[in-house]
Amino acid sequence: MDGHHSNRSHSRSPIDRPSSAMSHNPRIFSHVSVPTKESLTCTKEPQDNASWDRESHTTTMLLCRSKSSQTPLEHQLFMEEAYNSAVCFKMLRDIGTSDLLQVKYITKKIKKMAQRSPNLVMETIHDYFKNNPEISCRHRFRLFQVLVAAIGALDVLEETWQKCFMQLALEHMTKSTELDVTYQDAASNVLLALCRHSWPAVAKHLETELLTGVFPHRSLFYVMGILFSQEELLKKEDRKNWKDLLSQMARKSVPFLNMDVWSKELLWAITKSGRTQQEHSPDKAFLFTYYGLILQAEENSTTVRIHLKTLLETSHQWAKQREGIALTVGLVAVRHLDDAWAILEQFGRSTPFKWSLQNFSLKPHSHNLEDLRWKWASCTILLSYGQMAAWAKSYILPWVDNILSRMIFYFRFSSWDETLKQSFLTAVTMLVGAISRSEGAHSYEFSQTSELLECLMTMIEKEPEDTLLTSIRQQAINIISSLCELRPPMDMDRKSRLLSICFRSIFTLPQLDVLEKHSSHLLEPPNIQGLFSQTMEALDHMLQCFMVQNPTANELHFLLSHLYIWLTSEKTQERQRAVHRCTTLFKFLTDKCCLSTKENFIRIGQLVAMLGLLCQDSDRTIQSFSLEALGHLYQLLMHQKAQETPEVERESPRELFGPDAEEASLWSSGDQKGSPPILWGTASKDDSIFHMNSSQALKVITNHLETAELTDLIWTAIDGLGSTSSSWVQAAADLLLLVIQEHGDGLATVGKMGQAIHHHLCAIQMPQAKDSALRVITLLARNHIPELVAAFLDFSSPLDSHAFRLWRALGAEEPASYLILTVLLAWLQKRPLPPSVDDSSSCPKEKPYLRSLAAMNTIHELQFAREFKKAVQDIFPQLFLAHLTQMHYILELNQPTESEQEAAMPSPQSTSLEALKSLLSTTGHWHDFAHLELQSAWEYFTSIHTYPQAVGLLARAMVQNHCTQIKALLGYLLPNLQSQQERERKTAILLLIEAALTVLAQSLQDPSSEIRVASLQGLGNILFHPEKESLLQGQLPAFLNGFFQKNKAVVVGIMGIVSDVLHRLGTQGAGAQSLNIAINTRYYFDDEQDKVRAAAMALFGDLVATVADKELSNLRTQVCQSMVPLLLHLKDQCPAVVTAKFTFYRCAVLLRWQPRYTLFCTLAWETGLSARHFLWTCLMNHSQEEFSIHLSQAINYLHSRHRHIKTWAAFFIGYTTCNHPQAVSQIISDNDIKLLFSTFKELKKDPEPGIREFASRQLSFFWKMSARSKK
């Protein structure tokens, strides 16, 4: 007993033997229940324990009967054995009525029990089968499942049980029940479970049953099919024996092919309909293998062909059937390749097959059941060719082109559906796999690979754009990757089209959640996340294969150039997917070091720019991938710079992301859920760039770029300014600014860069981006002003607001503004005349003078810019002379005036004149400006004949107003007199003559006698000697007598002569004749003839200009009394009388009215009621002593024939009356009041509402005044 007890833990303990006490009394099982003790050793059963407790008393009685004949230890062992047997028995009994959940639970419990007490469980199951033959087939089916699980849980099974259960399996494998093949398969699974423990016995039985000459039962093929497909059921040493046995059985079965009954049963078994045609039962699958092995062993070629032909003529409707037929053909091709090829060719030319191609390609929706047998016959042929290649192995190489040509033919001319595409891809995959496994594949040059690529590209291109339900894309791309290793290599055009198609098909897919939503309606939706990840991995692998086959910088640039369009996509998921492909490719190249260092990177600047822009993307995932890509690119660049020798297949220990590869691959194209992966690296110094932010990384990388590469980077950033994405534009502007700040000094083609920035500037909407772009121009101006100025002139005529901002940015820094104006002046002075009409050598489209006009237009606008204010002031003399010369140049060009061209486009003539005006007005020379404006002397610049007069008037005004720039101007006039250009010499001499005459005449009054003598000598014969002064003054009385001539034309001429004499007298003036001239001239202010009035007012103005302060007292009365007439004649309708403005202004200056600038602006440009009121206010404030005289003069003008002057006089009186009513009432008479009533009544009918309203108020006021005077 002790010996027995020591072996309890082993499978062969006395308790576990079949001859134990329990086996002699099997009836115990029918009475033993599970006591409550079970709850201490087992988990809670899904049973009602109350039923077990009801039988506990009976169990106790039975067990106690044997207690008296046993020792305590034997009794304890007996009780344990009885208890375990009862538990197992109870579970086996209950399994017949349990639901599936309970069945799984019971099976699990029995497996655990079998591991502890295998013999007890085996004995209990054996006895239960033996003693309960009446149980249902369903109960027995479940017992088979439990038995299989129990046997599978054991490492060792006693031979006794092997024989018992093998016999049990063989008895039931062929039994027909209501469960049909399900029951038979369950029994067969018992035999399969025994294979690990008793393989020789099982193998012997299989061989015996198979070679009887009678076609075996299906269960035998089921067992063999499972063994063939799941070799792990056998021990390692038994697997080879099984393969050898299978080959032997196939050879021994060859004679059966000639047995008509056996052959027919085989064909019937292969072609018969199963439970579900979509599933291929193991027995049927093995039949195709077995059939193929038999035909493979057959020596007679005719027999082989007959059987293959017969097999191909069966139905091709179901996928498993087509796969089985193809497998049979492939196995046959191992020894009968010619026969298999011939039969497939014959089948492809058969009438039913041809009819099926035509029928299903032309009428894809009109089939009957008979048609469906042939619908997918082409799929069978495709799979057959694939299996031929897979099984023929190295023998297939000479056949590859022929096989591919047939595959491509059937694929192109068959009805395209998912079945055909999948069959084609499967077949091609098998073929390519067979080629790759062949050692001599690289010595072959395959002629059909290009056609195959076309088919694959077409297939990818036709995949739906919004769904991902199959692995079509993935399989096609994997095949393409394998084709990269074959000869001939893919040409660049086809590779370009391939990349475009693959990227478009994959990158444009919706995000993962959308893809999953599109597949939710399917009964068995695919694993979208896994499918998408695998597709992306396939695409990455294809790019890597391209690089491995051609590891050059050219190839890398070629691949990346097709990704750039997706890197700039407006859709986030497309940018994500593209940048992830870049990152993966760079990491591969960095880890493998396979990129050749014999040549430099191509357009690496563009690549750095693209990644730099993406580092600022709004999507955090894109930022992460882009920054990682920059790190790998930097390592590649450093590797290339150092000219290191690549180490083949060197694996990098560094991993850049925390998640595993599968998780990391999901972080693409907006297809991830959650936060992006965290970038991390090892502590190696080479990885320091991975710890930088994007700006730091870009600075580090750009420091290693050549000038040409930096230029490429900058151009890429400039192109980014034209993007429709606001975030992309902002990123481009920031990147551009960063690079220019670091490397703007030594760049080339800066001018074109500036033009490109201007081109994009008008489309930039974000103020921050626009400011950054303008700041770039400011930085470039530090070293590239000449190039930028020359480039900017191309778009500066006319100058739009964006171009103006660029010019302002160019001159934002003070030294630059001065240099810009200097360069513009140089361009302005390049004034070529246009070619003559007869000059046929010049191209009419070329207009070199346009640069000069553009420079003029630019200077005109910059004179108003705050950034150029100081520079304009500093170089006023050069600008002044340049503008005067430019106006003469434009007159030479004979450019059209504004009236001759579009109103929106100012003429060069008007622009040049406005440039001169703006120069005077913006630099504080408004006094000079006023002299010409109030005389309307600017018109003299519009004709080349009056140009000298205009220059003289301007020079005279500057001298008379004591312009501070006279001395500086004289310094530039003398060099201009030596110019080769006639216009420059002409302008200089005109200015010099007028300035010299005036300055020398003024110097005659200098306190120094030497200076007076020198001035007199300088004048010489140019003007006159001092004694001529009295002579001219003596002639003035005679000229004054001429004022009374009846011929008014003579009077006008005499007035002109007197004006000229006054000009020549200069500061000497008319002396005692001044009063007579003033009195006689004022007489003609109201002459009926326009020219006389104009000449009189002009002469009076010239007289006032010559009056010195000491002579003012003699003429003050005349000047004050002329103010009202001059003021009222401002509304004179005669254009010639416009000189009244200038004369009025001269008188105001002489009388020292303030504010003088406001007075000038009002006279020059204001015309409304407010202007009239301002002028009246000035007159009243500065001439209060002449109040009565002014009022009387205004009343007299109410009799004027000129309506505008009469109206202006009425307004003057009205203003005076409103502000000084008491003084007016004391001065005017009754007749004056009547005249005023009459005048204001007429004004109430004026077409202007303001005048009518004013007249009504004045009438009301005078009515009241008249009423008070009567009282």
Coordinates of C-alpha atoms in Angstrom, one line a residue, residues 10-454:
H10 CA 1.8 10.1 -11.5
S11 CA -0.7 9.1 -14.2
R12 CA -0.2 5.4 -13.4
S13 CA -1.2 5.4 -9.7
P14 CA -3.3 2.6 -8.4
I15 CA -6.2 4.8 -8.0
D16 CA -6.2 5.8 -11.6
R17 CA -6.0 2.2 -13.0
P18 CA -8.9 0.9 -14.9
S19 CA -9.0 -2.2 -12.5
S20 CA -9.7 0.0 -9.4
A21 CA -12.6 -0.7 -7.1
M22 CA -14.8 1.9 -8.7
S23 CA -14.6 0.1 -12.0
H24 CA -16.1 -3.1 -10.6
N25 CA -19.3 -1.3 -9.5
P26 CA -20.2 1.3 -12.2
R27 CA -23.7 1.6 -10.7
I28 CA -22.2 3.8 -8.0
F29 CA -22.1 6.6 -10.6
S30 CA -25.9 6.5 -11.0
H31 CA -26.4 7.2 -7.3
V32 CA -23.5 9.4 -6.2
S33 CA -24.2 13.1 -6.1
V34 CA -21.8 16.0 -5.5
P35 CA -21.8 16.8 -1.7
T36 CA -21.4 20.3 -0.4
K37 CA -17.6 19.7 -0.1
E38 CA -17.3 20.6 -3.8
S39 CA -17.7 24.2 -3.0
L40 CA -14.3 24.1 -1.1
T41 CA -12.3 22.7 -4.1
C42 CA -14.1 24.0 -7.1
T43 CA -15.6 27.3 -8.2
K44 CA -19.3 27.7 -8.0
E45 CA -21.3 25.5 -10.4
P46 CA -24.1 27.0 -12.5
Q47 CA -26.4 24.3 -11.0
D48 CA -29.0 24.1 -8.4
N49 CA -27.2 22.7 -5.3
A50 CA -30.5 21.7 -3.7
S51 CA -31.0 18.7 -6.0
W52 CA -27.5 17.4 -5.1
D53 CA -28.3 17.7 -1.3
R54 CA -31.4 15.6 -1.7
E55 CA -29.2 12.6 -2.7
S56 CA -26.4 13.1 -0.1
H57 CA -28.1 10.8 2.4
T58 CA -28.2 7.9 0.0
T59 CA -24.6 8.4 -0.9
T60 CA -23.5 8.4 2.6
M61 CA -25.3 5.0 3.3
L62 CA -23.6 3.3 0.3
L63 CA -20.2 4.5 1.1
C64 CA -20.5 3.5 4.8
R65 CA -21.2 -0.2 3.8
S66 CA -17.6 -0.7 2.6
K67 CA -15.9 1.2 5.5
S68 CA -15.7 -1.8 7.8
S69 CA -13.5 -3.8 5.4
Q70 CA -10.9 -1.0 4.8
T71 CA -8.1 0.7 6.7
P72 CA -8.6 4.4 7.4
L73 CA -6.1 5.4 4.7
E74 CA -7.7 3.2 2.1
H75 CA -11.0 4.5 3.1
Q76 CA -9.8 8.1 2.6
L77 CA -8.5 7.3 -0.8
F78 CA -11.6 5.5 -1.7
M79 CA -13.7 8.5 -0.7
E80 CA -11.6 10.9 -2.7
E81 CA -11.8 8.7 -5.8
A82 CA -15.6 8.3 -5.3
Y83 CA -16.0 12.0 -4.9
N84 CA -14.0 12.9 -8.0
S85 CA -15.7 10.2 -10.1
A86 CA -19.1 11.5 -9.0
V87 CA -18.3 15.0 -9.9
C88 CA -17.0 14.0 -13.3
F89 CA -20.0 11.7 -13.9
K90 CA -22.4 14.5 -12.9
M91 CA -20.8 16.9 -15.3
L92 CA -20.9 14.4 -18.2
R93 CA -24.5 13.7 -17.5
D94 CA -25.5 17.4 -17.3
I95 CA -23.6 18.4 -20.4
G96 CA -26.4 16.9 -22.5
T97 CA -29.0 19.4 -21.2
S98 CA -26.8 22.5 -20.6
D99 CA -26.6 25.6 -22.7
L100 CA -23.5 26.7 -24.5
L101 CA -22.2 28.8 -21.7
Q102 CA -22.5 25.9 -19.3
V103 CA -20.9 23.5 -21.8
K104 CA -17.8 25.7 -22.0
Y105 CA -17.7 25.9 -18.2
I106 CA -18.0 22.1 -17.8
T107 CA -15.3 21.5 -20.5
K108 CA -13.0 23.8 -18.7
K109 CA -13.6 22.0 -15.4
I110 CA -13.0 18.5 -16.9
K111 CA -9.7 19.7 -18.6
K112 CA -8.5 20.8 -15.2
M113 CA -9.6 17.6 -13.7
A114 CA -7.9 15.6 -16.5
Q115 CA -4.6 17.3 -15.8
R116 CA -4.8 16.3 -12.1
S117 CA -6.3 12.8 -12.5
P118 CA -6.1 11.8 -16.2
N119 CA -7.0 8.1 -15.7
L120 CA -10.0 8.8 -13.6
V121 CA -11.4 11.2 -16.2
M122 CA -10.6 8.9 -19.1
E123 CA -12.2 6.0 -17.2
T124 CA -15.3 8.0 -16.3
I125 CA -15.8 9.1 -20.0
H126 CA -15.2 5.6 -21.3
D127 CA -17.7 4.1 -18.9
Y128 CA -20.2 6.8 -19.5
F129 CA -20.1 6.0 -23.3
K130 CA -20.3 2.2 -22.5
N131 CA -23.0 2.2 -19.9
N132 CA -25.3 4.9 -21.6
P133 CA -25.8 3.8 -25.2
E134 CA -29.2 5.4 -25.2
I135 CA -28.0 9.0 -24.9
S136 CA -28.9 11.3 -27.7
C137 CA -26.5 12.0 -30.6
R138 CA -26.4 15.7 -29.5
H139 CA -25.3 14.6 -26.0
R140 CA -22.8 12.2 -27.5
F141 CA -21.5 15.1 -29.8
R142 CA -20.8 17.2 -26.7
L143 CA -19.1 14.3 -25.0
F144 CA -16.8 14.1 -28.0
Q145 CA -15.9 17.7 -27.6
V146 CA -15.2 17.2 -23.9
L147 CA -13.1 14.2 -24.7
V148 CA -11.0 16.1 -27.3
A149 CA -10.4 18.9 -24.8
A150 CA -9.4 16.4 -22.1
I151 CA -7.0 14.5 -24.4
G152 CA -5.5 17.8 -25.6
A153 CA -4.8 18.8 -22.0
L154 CA -2.6 15.7 -21.4
D155 CA 1.1 15.4 -22.1
V156 CA 0.9 11.7 -21.9
L157 CA -2.0 9.3 -22.5
E158 CA -1.8 5.6 -21.6
E159 CA -1.8 3.2 -24.4
T160 CA -5.0 1.6 -23.0
W161 CA -6.9 4.7 -23.4
Q162 CA -5.4 5.4 -26.8
K163 CA -6.8 2.1 -28.1
C164 CA -10.1 2.5 -26.4
F165 CA -10.8 6.0 -27.7
M166 CA -9.4 5.3 -31.2
Q167 CA -11.9 2.5 -31.4
L168 CA -14.6 4.8 -30.2
A169 CA -13.7 7.5 -32.7
L170 CA -13.6 5.0 -35.6
E171 CA -17.0 3.6 -34.7
H172 CA -18.7 7.0 -34.8
M173 CA -16.7 8.7 -37.6
T174 CA -18.9 7.1 -40.2
K175 CA -22.1 6.9 -38.3
S176 CA -25.1 8.7 -39.8
T177 CA -27.1 10.8 -37.3
E178 CA -29.4 13.8 -37.4
L179 CA -26.4 16.0 -36.9
D180 CA -24.9 14.6 -40.1
V181 CA -21.3 15.7 -40.8
T182 CA -21.1 17.7 -37.6
Y183 CA -21.4 14.6 -35.5
Q184 CA -18.9 12.7 -37.8
D185 CA -16.4 15.7 -37.5
A186 CA -16.7 15.6 -33.7
A187 CA -15.8 11.9 -33.6
S188 CA -13.0 12.5 -36.1
N189 CA -11.6 15.2 -33.9
V190 CA -11.1 12.6 -31.2
L191 CA -8.9 10.7 -33.6
L192 CA -7.0 13.9 -34.4
A193 CA -6.5 14.5 -30.7
L194 CA -5.0 11.0 -30.4
C195 CA -2.5 11.8 -33.1
R196 CA -0.1 13.4 -30.7
H197 CA -0.2 10.3 -28.5
S198 CA -0.5 7.5 -31.0
W199 CA 0.5 8.7 -34.4
P200 CA 1.8 5.4 -35.8
A201 CA -1.5 3.7 -35.1
V202 CA -3.5 6.6 -36.5
A203 CA -1.3 6.8 -39.6
K204 CA -1.5 3.0 -40.2
H205 CA -5.3 3.2 -40.0
L206 CA -5.4 6.1 -42.4
E207 CA -3.2 4.4 -44.9
T208 CA -5.2 1.2 -44.7
E209 CA -8.5 2.8 -45.2
L210 CA -7.3 5.0 -48.0
L211 CA -5.8 2.2 -50.1
T212 CA -8.6 -0.4 -50.0
G213 CA -9.7 0.4 -53.5
V214 CA -13.0 1.6 -52.3
F215 CA -13.4 5.3 -52.1
P216 CA -13.1 6.2 -48.4
H217 CA -15.7 7.9 -46.3
R218 CA -15.5 11.7 -46.0
S219 CA -14.5 11.5 -42.4
L220 CA -11.2 10.0 -43.4
F221 CA -10.4 12.9 -45.7
Y222 CA -11.6 15.2 -42.9
V223 CA -8.9 13.9 -40.6
M224 CA -6.2 14.0 -43.3
G225 CA -7.3 17.5 -44.2
I226 CA -6.9 18.8 -40.7
L227 CA -3.6 17.1 -40.4
F228 CA -2.4 18.6 -43.7
S229 CA -3.5 22.1 -42.8
Q230 CA -2.6 22.0 -39.0
E231 CA 0.7 20.3 -38.7
E232 CA 1.0 21.6 -35.2
L233 CA -1.3 18.8 -34.1
L234 CA 1.6 16.4 -34.6
K235 CA 4.8 16.3 -32.7
K236 CA 7.8 17.7 -34.5
E237 CA 9.3 14.4 -35.3
D238 CA 6.0 13.1 -36.7
R239 CA 5.5 15.9 -39.2
K240 CA 8.1 14.7 -41.7
N241 CA 6.8 11.2 -41.4
W242 CA 3.3 12.5 -42.2
K243 CA 4.5 14.2 -45.4
D244 CA 6.4 11.1 -46.5
L245 CA 3.3 9.0 -45.8
L246 CA 1.1 11.3 -47.8
S247 CA 3.4 11.1 -50.8
Q248 CA 3.5 7.3 -50.5
M249 CA -0.3 7.1 -50.3
A250 CA -0.7 9.4 -53.4
R251 CA 1.7 7.2 -55.4
K252 CA -0.1 4.1 -54.3
S253 CA -3.5 5.6 -55.2
V254 CA -2.5 6.3 -58.8
P255 CA -4.0 3.0 -60.1
F256 CA -7.4 4.1 -58.7
L257 CA -7.5 6.8 -61.4
N258 CA -8.3 4.1 -63.9
M259 CA -11.1 2.7 -61.8
D260 CA -14.2 4.3 -63.2
V261 CA -16.2 4.1 -59.9
W262 CA -13.5 5.4 -57.7
S263 CA -12.7 8.3 -60.1
K264 CA -16.4 9.3 -60.4
E265 CA -16.8 9.2 -56.6
L266 CA -13.7 11.4 -56.3
L267 CA -15.0 13.9 -58.8
W268 CA -18.4 13.8 -57.1
A269 CA -16.9 14.4 -53.7
I270 CA -14.9 17.4 -55.0
T271 CA -17.8 19.0 -56.8
K272 CA -20.8 18.2 -54.6
S273 CA -22.4 21.1 -52.7
G274 CA -21.5 21.5 -49.1
R275 CA -23.3 23.0 -46.1
T276 CA -22.2 26.5 -47.1
Q277 CA -20.3 27.0 -50.3
Q278 CA -18.5 30.0 -48.9
E279 CA -16.7 27.6 -46.4
H280 CA -14.4 24.9 -47.5
S281 CA -14.6 21.9 -45.3
P282 CA -11.3 20.2 -44.4
D283 CA -12.3 17.0 -46.2
K284 CA -13.1 18.7 -49.4
A285 CA -10.0 20.9 -49.2
F286 CA -7.8 17.8 -48.8
L287 CA -9.5 16.1 -51.7
F288 CA -8.1 18.8 -54.0
T289 CA -4.7 18.3 -52.5
Y290 CA -4.9 14.5 -52.6
Y291 CA -6.2 14.7 -56.2
G292 CA -3.3 16.9 -57.2
L293 CA -0.8 14.6 -55.5
I294 CA -2.1 11.6 -57.3
L295 CA -2.0 13.3 -60.7
Q296 CA 1.4 14.6 -59.8
A297 CA 2.5 11.0 -59.3
E298 CA 0.8 9.7 -62.5
E299 CA 3.3 9.0 -65.2
N300 CA 0.8 9.0 -68.1
S301 CA 0.5 12.4 -69.6
T302 CA -2.8 11.6 -71.3
T303 CA -4.4 10.6 -68.0
V304 CA -3.3 13.8 -66.3
R305 CA -4.7 15.9 -69.1
I306 CA -8.0 14.1 -69.1
H307 CA -8.5 14.5 -65.3
L308 CA -7.4 18.2 -65.4
K309 CA -9.8 18.9 -68.2
T310 CA -12.6 17.2 -66.4
L311 CA -11.9 19.1 -63.3
L312 CA -11.8 22.5 -65.0
E313 CA -15.2 21.8 -66.6
T314 CA -16.9 21.7 -63.2
S315 CA -18.5 24.7 -61.6
H316 CA -16.5 27.8 -60.8
Q317 CA -19.1 29.6 -58.9
W318 CA -17.7 29.3 -55.4
A319 CA -14.4 30.7 -54.2
K320 CA -13.3 27.6 -52.4
Q321 CA -14.0 25.5 -55.4
R322 CA -11.9 27.8 -57.6
E323 CA -9.1 27.7 -55.1
G324 CA -9.2 23.9 -54.8
I325 CA -9.1 23.5 -58.6
A326 CA -6.1 25.9 -58.8
L327 CA -4.3 24.0 -56.0
T328 CA -4.8 20.7 -57.9
V329 CA -3.4 22.3 -61.1
G330 CA -0.5 23.7 -59.2
L331 CA 0.4 20.4 -57.6
V332 CA 0.2 18.7 -61.0
A333 CA 2.5 21.3 -62.5
V334 CA 5.3 20.1 -60.2
R335 CA 6.0 17.2 -62.5
H336 CA 3.7 17.9 -65.5
L337 CA 4.2 21.6 -66.1
D338 CA 3.7 21.3 -69.9
D339 CA 0.5 19.3 -69.4
A340 CA -0.9 21.8 -66.9
W341 CA -0.1 24.7 -69.2
A342 CA -1.6 23.0 -72.2
I343 CA -4.8 22.2 -70.4
L344 CA -5.2 25.8 -69.2
E345 CA -4.6 27.1 -72.7
Q346 CA -7.1 24.7 -74.0
F347 CA -9.6 25.6 -71.4
G348 CA -9.1 29.3 -72.1
R349 CA -9.9 28.7 -75.7
S350 CA -13.0 26.6 -75.0
T351 CA -16.3 27.9 -76.2
P352 CA -18.0 28.1 -72.7
F353 CA -15.1 30.1 -71.4
K354 CA -15.0 32.5 -74.3
W355 CA -18.8 32.9 -74.1
S356 CA -18.5 33.6 -70.3
L357 CA -16.0 36.4 -71.0
Q358 CA -18.1 38.1 -73.6
N359 CA -21.4 37.5 -71.8
F360 CA -20.3 38.8 -68.4
S361 CA -18.4 41.7 -69.8
L362 CA -21.2 42.9 -72.0
K363 CA -24.2 41.9 -69.8
P364 CA -23.0 41.9 -66.2
H365 CA -26.5 41.7 -64.7
S366 CA -28.3 39.2 -66.8
H367 CA -27.2 35.7 -65.6
N368 CA -29.0 32.5 -64.8
L369 CA -27.8 29.8 -62.5
E370 CA -26.1 28.0 -65.3
D371 CA -24.2 31.1 -66.2
L372 CA -22.9 31.5 -62.7
R373 CA -21.1 28.2 -63.0
W374 CA -18.8 29.9 -65.6
K375 CA -18.9 33.5 -64.4
W376 CA -15.7 33.3 -62.5
A377 CA -13.9 30.7 -64.6
S378 CA -11.2 33.3 -65.4
C379 CA -10.6 33.6 -61.7
T380 CA -9.9 29.9 -61.6
I381 CA -7.4 30.2 -64.4
L382 CA -5.6 33.1 -62.7
L383 CA -5.3 31.2 -59.5
S384 CA -4.1 28.1 -61.4
Y385 CA -1.3 30.1 -63.0
G386 CA -0.4 31.4 -59.6
Q387 CA -0.4 27.9 -58.0
M388 CA 1.7 26.6 -61.0
A389 CA 4.3 29.2 -60.2
A390 CA 4.2 28.6 -56.5
W391 CA 4.7 24.8 -56.8
A392 CA 7.0 24.7 -59.8
K393 CA 9.5 26.9 -57.9
S394 CA 12.8 27.4 -59.8
Y395 CA 11.4 25.6 -62.9
I396 CA 9.0 28.5 -63.4
L397 CA 11.5 31.2 -64.5
P398 CA 11.4 30.4 -68.2
W399 CA 7.6 30.4 -68.0
V400 CA 7.2 33.7 -66.2
D401 CA 6.6 35.9 -69.2
N402 CA 4.1 33.5 -70.7
I403 CA 2.2 33.1 -67.5
L404 CA 2.1 36.8 -66.9
S405 CA 0.9 37.5 -70.4
R406 CA -2.0 35.0 -69.9
M407 CA -2.8 36.5 -66.4
I408 CA -2.9 40.0 -67.8
F409 CA -5.0 38.9 -70.7
Y410 CA -7.7 37.2 -68.6
F411 CA -7.7 40.1 -66.1
R412 CA -8.2 42.7 -68.7
F413 CA -10.9 41.0 -70.6
S414 CA -12.9 39.6 -67.7
S415 CA -15.7 41.3 -65.8
W416 CA -14.0 43.4 -63.1
D417 CA -15.4 42.7 -59.6
E418 CA -13.9 42.1 -56.2
T419 CA -13.6 38.4 -56.9
L420 CA -11.6 38.8 -60.1
K421 CA -9.3 41.5 -58.5
Q422 CA -8.7 39.4 -55.5
S423 CA -8.0 36.3 -57.6
F424 CA -5.6 38.3 -59.8
L425 CA -3.7 39.7 -56.9
T426 CA -3.5 36.3 -55.2
A427 CA -2.2 34.7 -58.3
V428 CA 0.4 37.5 -59.0
T429 CA 1.5 37.4 -55.4
M430 CA 2.2 33.6 -55.7
L431 CA 4.0 34.2 -59.0
V432 CA 6.2 37.0 -57.7
G433 CA 6.9 35.0 -54.5
A434 CA 8.1 32.1 -56.6
I435 CA 10.3 34.4 -58.6
S436 CA 11.8 36.0 -55.6
R437 CA 12.6 32.5 -54.1
S438 CA 14.5 31.5 -57.3
E439 CA 18.2 32.0 -57.1
G440 CA 18.6 32.9 -60.8
A441 CA 15.8 35.5 -61.0
H442 CA 18.2 38.4 -61.2
S443 CA 19.7 37.0 -64.4
Y444 CA 16.4 37.1 -66.2
E445 CA 14.9 40.1 -67.8
F446 CA 11.1 39.9 -67.7
S447 CA 9.2 41.5 -70.6
Q448 CA 5.7 41.6 -69.0
T449 CA 6.4 43.5 -65.8
S450 CA 5.5 46.8 -67.4
E451 CA 2.1 45.5 -68.5
L452 CA 1.6 44.0 -65.0
L453 CA 2.4 47.4 -63.5
E454 CA -0.3 49.0 -65.7

